[in-house]
Amino acid sequence: MEMLTKDNTAPVDGLPMEPQLPELSLKDFRNSNRMPSLLKEIHLPKQKKILETLKNFWQENNSHDFVVRIGEFDFPCQRLILMVYIDLVRQELDKTELRLPENLVRPEIFEPLYAWMSDKEPLVKRPGIVSLLLAADYLKVEELSCQIWHCLDHASGFGEHQAIQVALDALPFRDLYRLHHLMLQRIQYFFLVFVSSVEFLDLPIHSLCVLLSSNEIRINSEAEVFYAAIRWLNHEWPTRQVHAMEVMEKVRVCGMPLELLLTFESPVDDIRVDRIIQLPELRTFIEKGSFDQVAMQFDDGTRFYKQIYEIFDVTLAQPRSFICHYLSPYHKPEPNSPDQVFRYADFLGYLGVLQTLPLDALKLLEKPL
């Protein structure tokens, strides 16, 4: 076949000339032959939701871009997670690390703290709950603090023997005094068991006063509170002598058995008791309690007696809630009966019995009418 010429014309042998084709784009086609617009008809659905993808990415710990340093420990973290909860991270956006004080955020507690921030549900043991609360308060993670307080609430099933353990855990931290005092006031049937322990003897003065002032403690006799104060004072005598009056003012002396109060007007041949009740300020205090009790016994409810109370400054103290434990050597069917006289040695003997019983032994007793 013969080659065409450069201008597509036929050779000179007589074949017809091929018509020239215009250079026309598809978009310029007219009428029914015109191509539809592709971009107006095709929709590309999103295969993944970006927030869910990021969440899974963070939970898989694939994006560590920040380091938290506590003491000698380094914790790789995700900056965005920390920024949600911690002001210190948000305030310094150019930093890639944060050093936290070990005394406020303990290394062993940061892992459950960060797990909670990462939308997980960490299991925290009872000894760690106080440290976790301390860290949450320092970092101002209010939502976590509220959740911890809810777990410590009495209605959530947090028992009084657990409360005293939390109170002791919180004691070293000044920022948690509120928790410490609140847990002390949660003690009821556990009071006498606690008095028998070394931890009771080691309480600081302010904690002891909170405990002895509580309306919630359960006792066989108000004299047990008096002897509990004697036990604490004797533990570091004479160093604690300066606290004798401060402690004894928390005892509701007017609620003690009258005959027992009368025996304290003279030495009782027990140096542990005598060196305290023979203090001049204590003698006056005990005599005042005896007078108040006699005044209340003869109270007939008239206006005249109200005037006597005002003139002689009679102290009317709310009675405690009582138990009647048959294993106490001074057990009486009616708590605080006037003739319920027993010695400090009897009280210590009873505490020794309580040390051999389960922690909830008093709580399981039949409640007095």
Tab-separated table of C-alpha atoms in Angstrom, residues 152-154 157-168 182-194 211 214 216-218 323 359-364 367:
chain	number	residue	atom	x	y	z
A	152	LEU	CA	-15.843	6.063	99.723
A	153	ASP	CA	-19.433	6.968	100.476
A	154	HIS	CA	-21.147	4.957	103.195
A	157	GLY	CA	-21.075	-0.247	100.893
A	158	PHE	CA	-17.762	1.104	102.167
A	159	GLY	CA	-17.605	-0.392	105.671
A	160	GLU	CA	-16.339	1.217	108.878
A	161	HIS	CA	-13.361	-1.151	109.241
A	162	GLN	CA	-12.325	-0.034	105.751
A	163	ALA	CA	-12.975	3.567	106.783
A	164	ILE	CA	-10.453	3.412	109.619
A	165	GLN	CA	-7.857	1.950	107.247
A	166	VAL	CA	-8.453	4.800	104.793
A	167	ALA	CA	-8.257	7.271	107.691
A	168	LEU	CA	-4.842	5.893	108.614
A	182	LEU	CA	-14.475	12.101	107.820
A	183	MET	CA	-13.366	8.465	107.954
A	184	LEU	CA	-12.764	8.707	111.727
A	185	GLN	CA	-16.343	9.889	112.185
A	186	ARG	CA	-17.541	6.871	110.182
A	187	ILE	CA	-16.392	4.520	112.994
A	188	GLN	CA	-19.224	2.936	114.980
A	189	TYR	CA	-18.982	-0.654	116.235
A	190	PHE	CA	-15.300	-0.735	115.310
A	191	PHE	CA	-14.392	1.834	117.982
A	192	LEU	CA	-13.442	-0.515	120.841
A	193	VAL	CA	-11.563	-2.842	118.501
A	194	PHE	CA	-9.618	0.150	117.234
A	211	LEU	CA	-12.714	10.349	117.294
A	214	SER	CA	-18.043	11.471	117.597
A	216	GLU	CA	-21.418	7.552	116.154
A	217	ILE	CA	-19.143	5.333	118.263
A	218	ARG	CA	-20.807	2.320	119.940
A	323	ILE	CA	-24.055	-1.917	122.803
A	359	LEU	CA	-13.461	-7.465	113.360
A	360	ASP	CA	-17.237	-7.461	112.931
A	361	ALA	CA	-18.017	-9.277	116.210
A	362	LEU	CA	-19.606	-6.220	117.864
A	363	LYS	CA	-21.521	-5.247	114.747
A	364	LEU	CA	-23.224	-8.644	114.732
A	367	LYS	CA	-29.004	-4.423	119.187
